Structures are given as structure tokens and as C-alpha cells.
mmCIF file with all atom_site columns, C-alpha atoms in Angstrom:
data_model
loop_
_atom_site.group_PDB
_atom_site.id
_atom_site.type_symbol
_atom_site.label_atom_id
_atom_site.label_alt_id
_atom_site.label_comp_id
_atom_site.label_asym_id
_atom_site.label_entity_id
_atom_site.label_seq_id
_atom_site.pdbx_PDB_ins_code
_atom_site.Cartn_x
_atom_site.Cartn_y
_atom_site.Cartn_z
_atom_site.occupancy
_atom_site.B_iso_or_equiv
_atom_site.pdbx_formal_charge
_atom_site.auth_seq_id
_atom_site.auth_comp_id
_atom_site.auth_asym_id
_atom_site.auth_atom_id
_atom_site.pdbx_PDB_model_num
ATOM 1   C CA . GLY A 1 1   ? 102.905 7.998   149.233 1.00 66.00 ? 7   GLY A CA 1
ATOM 2   C CA . ALA A 1 2   ? 102.685 5.780   152.160 1.00 84.00 ? 8   ALA A CA 1
ATOM 3   C CA . VAL A 1 3   ? 100.984 2.209   151.852 1.00 91.00 ? 9   VAL A CA 1
ATOM 4   C CA . VAL A 1 4   ? 100.171 -0.071  154.760 1.00 95.00 ? 10  VAL A CA 1
ATOM 5   C CA . SER A 1 5   ? 98.863  -3.485  153.602 1.00 96.00 ? 11  SER A CA 1
ATOM 6   C CA . GLN A 1 6   ? 96.952  -5.729  156.185 1.00 97.00 ? 12  GLN A CA 1
ATOM 7   C CA . HIS A 1 7   ? 96.193  -9.256  155.441 1.00 96.00 ? 13  HIS A CA 1
ATOM 8   C CA . PRO A 1 8   ? 93.922  -11.037 155.224 1.00 97.00 ? 14  PRO A CA 1
ATOM 9   C CA . SER A 1 9   ? 91.075  -8.433  154.758 1.00 96.00 ? 15  SER A CA 1
ATOM 10  C CA . TRP A 1 10  ? 88.492  -11.041 156.201 1.00 96.00 ? 16  TRP A CA 1
ATOM 11  C CA . VAL A 1 11  ? 88.744  -14.433 157.935 1.00 97.00 ? 17  VAL A CA 1
ATOM 12  C CA . ILE A 1 12  ? 86.403  -16.878 159.493 1.00 97.00 ? 18  ILE A CA 1
ATOM 13  C CA . CYS A 1 13  ? 87.663  -19.419 161.969 1.00 96.00 ? 19  CYS A CA 1
ATOM 14  C CA . LYS A 1 14  ? 86.330  -22.006 164.412 1.00 97.00 ? 20  LYS A CA 1
ATOM 15  C CA . SER A 1 15  ? 86.154  -21.369 168.116 1.00 97.00 ? 21  SER A CA 1
ATOM 16  C CA . GLY A 1 16  ? 89.360  -22.348 169.732 1.00 97.00 ? 22  GLY A CA 1
ATOM 17  C CA . THR A 1 17  ? 91.695  -21.857 166.703 1.00 97.00 ? 23  THR A CA 1
ATOM 18  C CA . SER A 1 18  ? 94.279  -19.119 166.434 1.00 97.00 ? 24  SER A CA 1
ATOM 19  C CA . VAL A 1 19  ? 94.176  -16.436 163.770 1.00 97.00 ? 25  VAL A CA 1
ATOM 20  C CA . LYS A 1 20  ? 97.226  -14.404 162.443 1.00 98.00 ? 26  LYS A CA 1
ATOM 21  C CA . ILE A 1 21  ? 96.877  -10.988 160.909 1.00 98.00 ? 27  ILE A CA 1
ATOM 22  C CA . GLU A 1 22  ? 99.562  -9.189  159.140 1.00 97.00 ? 28  GLU A CA 1
ATOM 23  C CA . CYS A 1 23  ? 100.425 -5.702  158.809 1.00 96.00 ? 29  CYS A CA 1
ATOM 24  C CA . ARG A 1 24  ? 103.121 -4.510  156.388 1.00 96.00 ? 30  ARG A CA 1
ATOM 25  C CA . SER A 1 25  ? 104.448 -1.069  155.664 1.00 95.00 ? 31  SER A CA 1
ATOM 26  C CA . LEU A 1 26  ? 105.131 -1.373  151.886 1.00 95.00 ? 32  LEU A CA 1
ATOM 27  C CA . ASP A 1 27  ? 107.193 1.836   151.179 1.00 92.00 ? 33  ASP A CA 1
ATOM 28  C CA . PHE A 1 28  ? 108.576 3.018   154.448 1.00 93.00 ? 34  PHE A CA 1
ATOM 29  C CA . GLN A 1 29  ? 110.069 1.415   157.613 1.00 92.00 ? 35  GLN A CA 1
ATOM 30  C CA . ALA A 1 30  ? 107.975 1.751   160.685 1.00 91.00 ? 36  ALA A CA 1
ATOM 31  C CA . THR A 1 31  ? 109.628 1.062   163.956 1.00 86.00 ? 37  THR A CA 1
ATOM 32  C CA . THR A 1 32  ? 106.145 1.498   165.587 1.00 92.00 ? 38  THR A CA 1
ATOM 33  C CA . MET A 1 33  ? 102.815 0.046   164.500 1.00 94.00 ? 39  MET A CA 1
ATOM 34  C CA . PHE A 1 34  ? 99.522  0.041   166.249 1.00 94.00 ? 40  PHE A CA 1
ATOM 35  C CA . TRP A 1 35  ? 96.623  -2.338  166.501 1.00 96.00 ? 41  TRP A CA 1
ATOM 36  C CA . TYR A 1 36  ? 93.147  -1.240  166.897 1.00 96.00 ? 42  TYR A CA 1
ATOM 37  C CA . ARG A 1 37  ? 89.824  -2.922  167.239 1.00 96.00 ? 43  ARG A CA 1
ATOM 38  C CA . GLN A 1 38  ? 86.564  -1.434  165.901 1.00 95.00 ? 44  GLN A CA 1
ATOM 39  C CA . PHE A 1 39  ? 83.078  -2.658  167.088 1.00 92.00 ? 45  PHE A CA 1
ATOM 40  C CA . PRO A 1 40  ? 80.358  -1.745  164.612 1.00 89.00 ? 46  PRO A CA 1
ATOM 41  C CA . LYS A 1 41  ? 79.399  1.922   164.450 1.00 87.00 ? 47  LYS A CA 1
ATOM 42  C CA . GLN A 1 42  ? 81.991  2.697   166.924 1.00 91.00 ? 48  GLN A CA 1
ATOM 43  C CA . SER A 1 43  ? 85.348  4.377   166.846 1.00 92.00 ? 49  SER A CA 1
ATOM 44  C CA . LEU A 1 44  ? 88.774  2.929   166.945 1.00 93.00 ? 50  LEU A CA 1
ATOM 45  C CA . MET A 1 45  ? 90.065  1.283   170.107 1.00 93.00 ? 51  MET A CA 1
ATOM 46  C CA . LEU A 1 46  ? 93.773  1.267   170.528 1.00 93.00 ? 52  LEU A CA 1
ATOM 47  C CA . MET A 1 47  ? 94.586  -2.290  171.600 1.00 96.00 ? 53  MET A CA 1
ATOM 48  C CA . ALA A 1 48  ? 98.450  -2.171  171.672 1.00 95.00 ? 54  ALA A CA 1
ATOM 49  C CA . THR A 1 49  ? 101.632 -0.394  170.366 1.00 93.00 ? 55  THR A CA 1
ATOM 50  C CA . SER A 1 50  ? 104.044 -2.606  168.651 1.00 90.00 ? 56  SER A CA 1
ATOM 51  C CA . ASN A 1 51  ? 107.655 -1.757  168.614 1.00 88.00 ? 57  ASN A CA 1
ATOM 52  C CA . GLU A 1 52  ? 110.208 -3.299  166.409 1.00 87.00 ? 58  GLU A CA 1
ATOM 53  C CA . GLY A 1 53  ? 112.589 -5.628  168.322 1.00 85.00 ? 59  GLY A CA 1
ATOM 54  C CA . SER A 1 54  ? 110.837 -5.299  171.707 1.00 86.00 ? 60  SER A CA 1
ATOM 55  C CA . LYS A 1 55  ? 107.786 -6.225  173.384 1.00 90.00 ? 61  LYS A CA 1
ATOM 56  C CA . ALA A 1 56  ? 104.355 -4.692  172.490 1.00 93.00 ? 62  ALA A CA 1
ATOM 57  C CA . THR A 1 57  ? 102.850 -2.290  174.975 1.00 93.00 ? 63  THR A CA 1
ATOM 58  C CA . TYR A 1 58  ? 99.206  -3.213  175.685 1.00 95.00 ? 64  TYR A CA 1
ATOM 59  C CA . GLU A 1 59  ? 96.225  -1.015  176.596 1.00 94.00 ? 65  GLU A CA 1
ATOM 60  C CA . GLN A 1 60  ? 94.496  -1.405  179.843 1.00 93.00 ? 66  GLN A CA 1
ATOM 61  C CA . GLY A 1 61  ? 92.017  -4.125  179.649 1.00 94.00 ? 67  GLY A CA 1
ATOM 62  C CA . VAL A 1 62  ? 93.770  -5.935  176.698 1.00 96.00 ? 68  VAL A CA 1
ATOM 63  C CA . GLU A 1 63  ? 94.791  -9.383  177.322 1.00 94.00 ? 69  GLU A CA 1
ATOM 64  C CA . LYS A 1 64  ? 98.432  -9.764  176.143 1.00 93.00 ? 70  LYS A CA 1
ATOM 65  C CA . ASP A 1 65  ? 98.278  -13.615 176.044 1.00 95.00 ? 71  ASP A CA 1
ATOM 66  C CA . LYS A 1 66  ? 95.100  -13.331 173.968 1.00 96.00 ? 72  LYS A CA 1
ATOM 67  C CA . PHE A 1 67  ? 96.408  -10.963 171.477 1.00 97.00 ? 73  PHE A CA 1
ATOM 68  C CA . LEU A 1 68  ? 99.925  -11.793 170.669 1.00 96.00 ? 74  LEU A CA 1
ATOM 69  C CA . ILE A 1 69  ? 101.783 -9.133  168.875 1.00 95.00 ? 75  ILE A CA 1
ATOM 70  C CA . ASN A 1 70  ? 105.217 -9.557  167.021 1.00 92.00 ? 76  ASN A CA 1
ATOM 71  C CA . HIS A 1 71  ? 107.252 -6.781  165.292 1.00 91.00 ? 77  HIS A CA 1
ATOM 72  C CA . ALA A 1 72  ? 110.194 -8.560  164.109 1.00 83.00 ? 78  ALA A CA 1
ATOM 73  C CA . SER A 1 73  ? 111.025 -6.271  161.299 1.00 91.00 ? 79  SER A CA 1
ATOM 74  C CA . LEU A 1 74  ? 110.802 -2.619  160.294 1.00 92.00 ? 80  LEU A CA 1
ATOM 75  C CA . THR A 1 75  ? 108.081 -3.579  157.916 1.00 94.00 ? 81  THR A CA 1
ATOM 76  C CA . LEU A 1 76  ? 106.022 -6.159  159.438 1.00 95.00 ? 82  LEU A CA 1
ATOM 77  C CA . SER A 1 77  ? 103.824 -6.522  162.606 1.00 95.00 ? 83  SER A CA 1
ATOM 78  C CA . THR A 1 78  ? 101.496 -9.441  163.273 1.00 96.00 ? 84  THR A CA 1
ATOM 79  C CA . LEU A 1 79  ? 98.541  -9.750  165.630 1.00 97.00 ? 85  LEU A CA 1
ATOM 80  C CA . THR A 1 80  ? 97.698  -13.436 166.571 1.00 97.00 ? 86  THR A CA 1
ATOM 81  C CA . VAL A 1 81  ? 94.210  -13.920 168.313 1.00 98.00 ? 87  VAL A CA 1
ATOM 82  C CA . THR A 1 82  ? 94.828  -17.066 170.277 1.00 97.00 ? 88  THR A CA 1
ATOM 83  C CA . SER A 1 83  ? 92.163  -19.375 171.070 1.00 97.00 ? 89  SER A CA 1
ATOM 84  C CA . ALA A 1 84  ? 89.555  -17.269 169.507 1.00 97.00 ? 90  ALA A CA 1
ATOM 85  C CA . HIS A 1 85  ? 85.972  -17.131 170.644 1.00 96.00 ? 91  HIS A CA 1
ATOM 86  C CA . PRO A 1 86  ? 82.805  -15.396 169.166 1.00 96.00 ? 92  PRO A CA 1
ATOM 87  C CA . GLU A 1 87  ? 83.213  -12.414 171.272 1.00 96.00 ? 93  GLU A CA 1
ATOM 88  C CA . ASP A 1 88  ? 86.539  -11.906 169.578 1.00 97.00 ? 94  ASP A CA 1
ATOM 89  C CA . SER A 1 89  ? 84.742  -11.330 166.285 1.00 97.00 ? 95  SER A CA 1
ATOM 90  C CA . SER A 1 90  ? 85.505  -7.731  165.288 1.00 96.00 ? 96  SER A CA 1
ATOM 91  C CA . PHE A 1 91  ? 87.216  -5.442  162.720 1.00 97.00 ? 97  PHE A CA 1
ATOM 92  C CA . TYR A 1 92  ? 90.936  -5.248  163.519 1.00 97.00 ? 98  TYR A CA 1
ATOM 93  C CA . ILE A 1 93  ? 92.983  -2.298  161.966 1.00 97.00 ? 99  ILE A CA 1
ATOM 94  C CA . CYS A 1 94  ? 96.541  -1.765  162.101 1.00 96.00 ? 100 CYS A CA 1
ATOM 95  C CA . SER A 1 95  ? 98.416  1.544   161.491 1.00 94.00 ? 101 SER A CA 1
ATOM 96  C CA . ALA A 1 96  ? 102.128 2.276   160.964 1.00 93.00 ? 102 ALA A CA 1
ATOM 97  C CA . GLU A 1 97  ? 103.954 5.262   162.008 1.00 90.00 ? 103 GLU A CA 1
ATOM 98  C CA . LYS A 1 98  ? 106.197 6.985   159.489 1.00 87.00 ? 104 LYS A CA 1
ATOM 99  C CA . SER A 1 99  ? 108.578 9.202   160.940 1.00 82.00 ? 105 SER A CA 1
ATOM 100 C CA . GLY A 1 100 ? 109.945 12.400  159.420 1.00 78.00 ? 106 GLY A CA 1
ATOM 101 C CA . VAL A 1 101 ? 109.766 16.170  159.850 1.00 76.00 ? 107 VAL A CA 1
ATOM 102 C CA . ASN A 1 102 ? 106.155 15.510  160.713 1.00 75.00 ? 108 ASN A CA 1
ATOM 103 C CA . THR A 1 103 ? 105.247 12.127  162.057 1.00 77.00 ? 109 THR A CA 1
ATOM 104 C CA . GLU A 1 104 ? 102.015 10.709  160.534 1.00 82.00 ? 110 GLU A CA 1
ATOM 105 C CA . ALA A 1 105 ? 100.267 7.207   160.698 1.00 86.00 ? 111 ALA A CA 1
ATOM 106 C CA . PHE A 1 106 ? 98.829  5.296   157.887 1.00 91.00 ? 112 PHE A CA 1
ATOM 107 C CA . PHE A 1 107 ? 96.219  2.755   158.295 1.00 94.00 ? 113 PHE A CA 1
ATOM 108 C CA . GLY A 1 108 ? 95.732  -0.641  156.781 1.00 95.00 ? 114 GLY A CA 1
ATOM 109 C CA . GLN A 1 109 ? 92.634  -1.735  155.072 1.00 95.00 ? 115 GLN A CA 1
ATOM 110 C CA . GLY A 1 110 ? 91.420  -3.777  158.161 1.00 96.00 ? 116 GLY A CA 1
ATOM 111 C CA . THR A 1 111 ? 90.555  -7.385  158.784 1.00 97.00 ? 117 THR A CA 1
ATOM 112 C CA . ARG A 1 112 ? 87.220  -8.635  159.509 1.00 97.00 ? 118 ARG A CA 1
ATOM 113 C CA . LEU A 1 113 ? 87.326  -11.483 161.876 1.00 97.00 ? 119 LEU A CA 1
ATOM 114 C CA . THR A 1 114 ? 84.521  -13.690 162.375 1.00 97.00 ? 120 THR A CA 1
ATOM 115 C CA . VAL A 1 115 ? 84.598  -16.580 165.003 1.00 97.00 ? 121 VAL A CA 1
ATOM 116 C CA . VAL A 1 116 ? 81.992  -19.341 164.587 1.00 97.00 ? 122 VAL A CA 1
ATOM 117 C CA . GLY B 2 1   ? 94.584  12.165  178.911 1.00 80.00 ? 18  GLY B CA 1
ATOM 118 C CA . GLU B 2 2   ? 92.985  13.518  175.800 1.00 86.00 ? 19  GLU B CA 1
ATOM 119 C CA . ASN B 2 3   ? 89.373  13.714  175.129 1.00 92.00 ? 20  ASN B CA 1
ATOM 120 C CA . VAL B 2 4   ? 87.964  14.299  171.711 1.00 96.00 ? 21  VAL B CA 1
ATOM 121 C CA . GLU B 2 5   ? 84.373  15.050  171.397 1.00 97.00 ? 22  GLU B CA 1
ATOM 122 C CA . GLN B 2 6   ? 82.810  15.027  167.728 1.00 97.00 ? 23  GLN B CA 1
ATOM 123 C CA . HIS B 2 7   ? 79.519  16.180  166.476 1.00 97.00 ? 24  HIS B CA 1
ATOM 124 C CA . PRO B 2 8   ? 77.178  15.362  164.846 1.00 97.00 ? 25  PRO B CA 1
ATOM 125 C CA . SER B 2 9   ? 77.005  11.563  164.978 1.00 96.00 ? 26  SER B CA 1
ATOM 126 C CA . THR B 2 10  ? 74.960  11.486  161.888 1.00 97.00 ? 27  THR B CA 1
ATOM 127 C CA . LEU B 2 11  ? 74.757  14.110  159.129 1.00 98.00 ? 28  LEU B CA 1
ATOM 128 C CA . SER B 2 12  ? 72.389  13.905  156.175 1.00 98.00 ? 29  SER B CA 1
ATOM 129 C CA . VAL B 2 13  ? 72.913  16.311  153.104 1.00 98.00 ? 30  VAL B CA 1
ATOM 130 C CA . GLN B 2 14  ? 71.755  16.731  149.564 1.00 98.00 ? 31  GLN B CA 1
ATOM 131 C CA . GLU B 2 15  ? 74.346  16.449  146.903 1.00 97.00 ? 32  GLU B CA 1
ATOM 132 C CA . GLY B 2 16  ? 75.762  19.922  146.196 1.00 97.00 ? 33  GLY B CA 1
ATOM 133 C CA . ASP B 2 17  ? 75.385  21.036  149.783 1.00 97.00 ? 34  ASP B CA 1
ATOM 134 C CA . SER B 2 18  ? 78.153  21.680  152.245 1.00 98.00 ? 35  SER B CA 1
ATOM 135 C CA . ALA B 2 19  ? 78.844  19.544  155.155 1.00 98.00 ? 36  ALA B CA 1
ATOM 136 C CA . VAL B 2 20  ? 80.521  20.484  158.419 1.00 98.00 ? 37  VAL B CA 1
ATOM 137 C CA . ILE B 2 21  ? 81.731  18.267  161.140 1.00 98.00 ? 38  ILE B CA 1
ATOM 138 C CA . LYS B 2 22  ? 83.013  19.819  164.482 1.00 98.00 ? 39  LYS B CA 1
ATOM 139 C CA . CYS B 2 23  ? 85.379  18.336  167.152 1.00 98.00 ? 40  CYS B CA 1
ATOM 140 C CA . THR B 2 24  ? 86.598  19.520  170.434 1.00 97.00 ? 41  THR B CA 1
ATOM 141 C CA . TYR B 2 25  ? 89.725  18.468  172.387 1.00 96.00 ? 42  TYR B CA 1
ATOM 142 C CA . SER B 2 26  ? 90.868  18.856  175.836 1.00 94.00 ? 43  SER B CA 1
ATOM 143 C CA . ASP B 2 27  ? 94.539  18.305  175.869 1.00 91.00 ? 44  ASP B CA 1
ATOM 144 C CA . SER B 2 28  ? 96.401  21.607  175.227 1.00 91.00 ? 45  SER B CA 1
ATOM 145 C CA . ALA B 2 29  ? 99.441  19.849  174.235 1.00 89.00 ? 46  ALA B CA 1
ATOM 146 C CA . SER B 2 30  ? 97.797  18.248  171.258 1.00 91.00 ? 47  SER B CA 1
ATOM 147 C CA . ASN B 2 31  ? 99.208  19.870  168.201 1.00 90.00 ? 48  ASN B CA 1
ATOM 148 C CA . TYR B 2 32  ? 98.276  17.768  165.205 1.00 90.00 ? 49  TYR B CA 1
ATOM 149 C CA . PHE B 2 33  ? 94.761  17.164  164.130 1.00 94.00 ? 50  PHE B CA 1
ATOM 150 C CA . PRO B 2 34  ? 94.074  14.632  161.353 1.00 93.00 ? 51  PRO B CA 1
ATOM 151 C CA . TRP B 2 35  ? 90.784  13.774  159.729 1.00 96.00 ? 52  TRP B CA 1
ATOM 152 C CA . TYR B 2 36  ? 90.096  10.305  158.372 1.00 95.00 ? 53  TYR B CA 1
ATOM 153 C CA . LYS B 2 37  ? 87.427  8.902   156.052 1.00 97.00 ? 54  LYS B CA 1
ATOM 154 C CA . GLN B 2 38  ? 86.362  5.309   156.572 1.00 96.00 ? 55  GLN B CA 1
ATOM 155 C CA . GLU B 2 39  ? 84.168  3.641   154.056 1.00 95.00 ? 56  GLU B CA 1
ATOM 156 C CA . LEU B 2 40  ? 82.285  0.550   154.870 1.00 92.00 ? 57  LEU B CA 1
ATOM 157 C CA . GLY B 2 41  ? 84.490  -2.399  155.658 1.00 90.00 ? 58  GLY B CA 1
ATOM 158 C CA . LYS B 2 42  ? 87.758  -0.558  155.019 1.00 93.00 ? 59  LYS B CA 1
ATOM 159 C CA . GLY B 2 43  ? 90.365  1.053   157.185 1.00 93.00 ? 60  GLY B CA 1
ATOM 160 C CA . PRO B 2 44  ? 90.375  4.879   157.793 1.00 94.00 ? 61  PRO B CA 1
ATOM 161 C CA . GLN B 2 45  ? 92.248  6.974   155.212 1.00 93.00 ? 62  GLN B CA 1
ATOM 162 C CA . LEU B 2 46  ? 93.642  10.193  155.984 1.00 91.00 ? 63  LEU B CA 1
ATOM 163 C CA . ILE B 2 47  ? 91.966  12.949  153.981 1.00 95.00 ? 64  ILE B CA 1
ATOM 164 C CA . ILE B 2 48  ? 93.428  16.156  155.507 1.00 95.00 ? 65  ILE B CA 1
ATOM 165 C CA . ASP B 2 49  ? 95.331  17.281  158.641 1.00 93.00 ? 66  ASP B CA 1
ATOM 166 C CA . ILE B 2 50  ? 96.195  20.383  160.272 1.00 93.00 ? 67  ILE B CA 1
ATOM 167 C CA . ARG B 2 51  ? 99.082  21.329  162.747 1.00 90.00 ? 68  ARG B CA 1
ATOM 168 C CA . SER B 2 52  ? 98.707  23.860  165.451 1.00 85.00 ? 69  SER B CA 1
ATOM 169 C CA . ASN B 2 53  ? 100.825 26.389  163.848 1.00 85.00 ? 70  ASN B CA 1
ATOM 170 C CA . VAL B 2 54  ? 98.052  27.241  161.290 1.00 85.00 ? 71  VAL B CA 1
ATOM 171 C CA . GLY B 2 55  ? 94.488  28.080  161.593 1.00 91.00 ? 72  GLY B CA 1
ATOM 172 C CA . GLU B 2 56  ? 93.132  26.824  158.284 1.00 95.00 ? 73  GLU B CA 1
ATOM 173 C CA . LYS B 2 57  ? 94.051  24.321  155.583 1.00 94.00 ? 74  LYS B CA 1
ATOM 174 C CA . LYS B 2 58  ? 92.191  23.653  152.265 1.00 96.00 ? 75  LYS B CA 1
ATOM 175 C CA . ASP B 2 59  ? 92.591  20.867  149.784 1.00 95.00 ? 76  ASP B CA 1
ATOM 176 C CA . GLN B 2 60  ? 90.190  21.196  146.869 1.00 96.00 ? 77  GLN B CA 1
ATOM 177 C CA . ARG B 2 61  ? 86.578  20.581  148.350 1.00 97.00 ? 78  ARG B CA 1
ATOM 178 C CA . ILE B 2 62  ? 87.876  19.737  152.005 1.00 98.00 ? 79  ILE B CA 1
ATOM 179 C CA . ALA B 2 63  ? 88.992  22.382  154.316 1.00 98.00 ? 80  ALA B CA 1
ATOM 180 C CA . VAL B 2 64  ? 89.924  22.092  158.035 1.00 98.00 ? 81  VAL B CA 1
ATOM 181 C CA . THR B 2 65  ? 89.849  24.913  160.372 1.00 97.00 ? 82  THR B CA 1
ATOM 182 C CA . LEU B 2 66  ? 91.472  25.044  163.967 1.00 96.00 ? 83  LEU B CA 1
ATOM 183 C CA . ASN B 2 67  ? 90.944  27.419  166.922 1.00 95.00 ? 84  ASN B CA 1
ATOM 184 C CA . LYS B 2 68  ? 93.682  26.630  169.377 1.00 93.00 ? 85  LYS B CA 1
ATOM 185 C CA . THR B 2 69  ? 92.195  29.002  172.089 1.00 93.00 ? 86  THR B CA 1
ATOM 186 C CA . ALA B 2 70  ? 88.841  27.350  172.215 1.00 95.00 ? 87  ALA B CA 1
ATOM 187 C CA . LYS B 2 71  ? 90.318  23.927  171.489 1.00 95.00 ? 88  LYS B CA 1
ATOM 188 C CA . HIS B 2 72  ? 88.201  23.054  168.537 1.00 95.00 ? 89  HIS B CA 1
ATOM 189 C CA . PHE B 2 73  ? 88.562  22.086  165.021 1.00 97.00 ? 90  PHE B CA 1
ATOM 190 C CA . SER B 2 74  ? 86.242  21.489  162.095 1.00 98.00 ? 91  SER B CA 1
ATOM 191 C CA . LEU B 2 75  ? 85.973  19.788  158.858 1.00 98.00 ? 92  LEU B CA 1
ATOM 192 C CA . HIS B 2 76  ? 84.278  21.495  155.977 1.00 98.00 ? 93  HIS B CA 1
ATOM 193 C CA . ILE B 2 77  ? 83.129  19.732  152.688 1.00 98.00 ? 94  ILE B CA 1
ATOM 194 C CA . THR B 2 78  ? 81.771  21.686  150.046 1.00 97.00 ? 95  THR B CA 1
ATOM 195 C CA . GLU B 2 79  ? 79.898  20.603  146.860 1.00 98.00 ? 96  GLU B CA 1
ATOM 196 C CA . THR B 2 80  ? 79.275  17.150  148.508 1.00 98.00 ? 97  THR B CA 1
ATOM 197 C CA . GLN B 2 81  ? 79.012  14.123  146.203 1.00 97.00 ? 98  GLN B CA 1
ATOM 198 C CA . PRO B 2 82  ? 77.554  10.692  146.876 1.00 97.00 ? 99  PRO B CA 1
ATOM 199 C CA . GLU B 2 83  ? 81.046  9.307   146.915 1.00 97.00 ? 100 GLU B CA 1
ATOM 200 C CA . ASP B 2 84  ? 81.658  11.531  150.091 1.00 98.00 ? 101 ASP B CA 1
ATOM 201 C CA . SER B 2 85  ? 79.221  9.251   151.945 1.00 98.00 ? 102 SER B CA 1
ATOM 202 C CA . ALA B 2 86  ? 81.265  7.629   154.644 1.00 97.00 ? 103 ALA B CA 1
ATOM 203 C CA . VAL B 2 87  ? 82.058  7.696   158.491 1.00 97.00 ? 104 VAL B CA 1
ATOM 204 C CA . TYR B 2 88  ? 84.497  10.562  159.326 1.00 98.00 ? 105 TYR B CA 1
ATOM 205 C CA . PHE B 2 89  ? 86.698  10.547  162.324 1.00 97.00 ? 106 PHE B CA 1
ATOM 206 C CA . CYS B 2 90  ? 88.653  13.411  163.803 1.00 97.00 ? 107 CYS B CA 1
ATOM 207 C CA . ALA B 2 91  ? 91.667  12.819  165.939 1.00 95.00 ? 108 ALA B CA 1
ATOM 208 C CA . ALA B 2 92  ? 93.992  14.722  168.129 1.00 94.00 ? 109 ALA B CA 1
ATOM 209 C CA . THR B 2 93  ? 97.610  13.912  169.251 1.00 88.00 ? 110 THR B CA 1
ATOM 210 C CA . ALA B 2 94  ? 100.849 15.490  170.347 1.00 79.00 ? 111 ALA B CA 1
ATOM 211 C CA . SER B 2 95  ? 103.603 15.142  168.005 1.00 66.00 ? 112 SER B CA 1
ATOM 212 C CA . GLY B 2 96  ? 107.157 14.485  169.278 1.00 62.00 ? 113 GLY B CA 1
ATOM 213 C CA . GLY B 2 97  ? 106.397 11.172  170.798 1.00 62.00 ? 114 GLY B CA 1
ATOM 214 C CA . SER B 2 98  ? 104.927 8.114   169.265 1.00 65.00 ? 115 SER B CA 1
ATOM 215 C CA . TYR B 2 99  ? 101.859 8.867   167.134 1.00 72.00 ? 116 TYR B CA 1
ATOM 216 C CA . ILE B 2 100 ? 98.896  7.675   169.224 1.00 82.00 ? 117 ILE B CA 1
ATOM 217 C CA . PRO B 2 101 ? 95.972  9.803   168.325 1.00 87.00 ? 118 PRO B CA 1
ATOM 218 C CA . THR B 2 102 ? 92.744  10.055  170.221 1.00 91.00 ? 119 THR B CA 1
ATOM 219 C CA . PHE B 2 103 ? 89.842  9.624   167.993 1.00 94.00 ? 120 PHE B CA 1
ATOM 220 C CA . GLY B 2 104 ? 86.408  11.068  168.108 1.00 95.00 ? 121 GLY B CA 1
ATOM 221 C CA . ARG B 2 105 ? 83.308  8.756   167.909 1.00 95.00 ? 122 ARG B CA 1
ATOM 222 C CA . GLY B 2 106 ? 82.820  9.439   164.254 1.00 96.00 ? 123 GLY B CA 1
ATOM 223 C CA . THR B 2 107 ? 80.301  11.070  161.988 1.00 97.00 ? 124 THR B CA 1
ATOM 224 C CA . SER B 2 108 ? 78.409  9.199   159.487 1.00 97.00 ? 125 SER B CA 1
ATOM 225 C CA . LEU B 2 109 ? 77.908  11.380  156.431 1.00 98.00 ? 126 LEU B CA 1
ATOM 226 C CA . ILE B 2 110 ? 75.217  10.483  153.969 1.00 98.00 ? 127 ILE B CA 1
ATOM 227 C CA . VAL B 2 111 ? 74.932  12.512  150.812 1.00 98.00 ? 128 VAL B CA 1
ATOM 228 C CA . HIS B 2 112 ? 71.683  11.952  149.041 1.00 96.00 ? 129 HIS B CA 1
ATOM 229 C CA . PRO B 2 113 ? 71.967  12.276  145.179 1.00 94.00 ? 130 PRO B CA 1
#
């Protein structure tokens, strides 16, 4: 199977601090990973596409200086929420693209961020 | 771009009944249609998928059908169990490039024991 591990599963931080979320593909290499944000009872909203060794591609309306993405290796992408504010509180989910005959994406378990 | 509509938003069934969730898509270039199950506080998990070269796929109690002409696809769960209760998302994407699915808005399935 294909396993994507996301850490931490939940985090509480104070306003103004930064939080880093890790997304790891455990048993496959992922040149492309994705970061989503999900509000309660809503669908997943794509924030950015993370490409190994290059800059992330952000969706319209997503502040790249607010949500820093680093994809330094084929198995790890990180999302850093900088200077977090209560409105950044949300459920953040990553997915990793597994290439092959049929490309598929596998999701991490999500990170619940609460900014107080 | 792609637009995926999903219905119903909420589905309540009795244990043992069948559940059907329907989705439509707009982009004829889409050729891969995964379904995800998301339990509370967890990430989505792929439960079944179908590609445009087939019309139906089944995996035990779960089946998916695809009608390319009408641009709609459906998830069928038979003999539902309480542990099937979750939010289900359909998605559509075109393979060949990066896997960036367009998700439906989700269906909250509640299976009453």
C-alpha cells in the first residue's frame, strides 16, 4: 500500500507564532504533494501544489508568505503557517502523488490547527 | 475548469439498507473518478475509484458506476453498517498531468443501527 503520514495530528498555538506541519510519504517517493484546507462540514480546498526541488504553486487567494511550503526531499513536504491568527484555525490535509501506470494520490490523516 | 456536483448532502439509512451517492462532472477530459471516505477528524481515505475505460467497478459491498455520456458517476454501498457512517467525497480529475482532483461537496452518510 501507500502510506502518507502527517504530523502533528493536532496543534494549539498562540497568535503570532508559527506552526510547521509535516507530510511524509512512507513507502513511496512523491515528487508532487498537495496541501488542502478544510473548514467544518465543507469540502477540501486546494491551497498549493508542492514540487520537490522547486517553488510551490499556490492557488488564487492563498498567501504564499503566510503559508510557506518546502519540499526538500522526495518523501517530505512541510507547510509552515507563519504569524498564525485565529482565522487560520482549520483542518489542514496533505496528499502525495504516487506516479505509476495509473497515478494516484494518498492523503495524510490531517492536522487540526487551533490558534488562540 | 472542472465542476463536480454531489448529491445528496446528507443521507440517512437503516443498517442493512443500500446507500447511493451521485456526482456529476463538467469536464469531458476528466477520466479518473475516485471516491473518498472521511471519518471525523481524519484525512480522506480512498475507498474505490473508476477510470473512464470502464463503466462499473465493484469491491465487496461497494460499487461505482460511470456514465461518460451523461458525465455522471455514482457510489453504491450495499448492506450498510454503522461503521460506514462518514462523509463521502467524489472527485474527478484528468490523469496524465499532476493529480489535482476536483472534489464534490461531500455527503454525510448516517447509518442507524
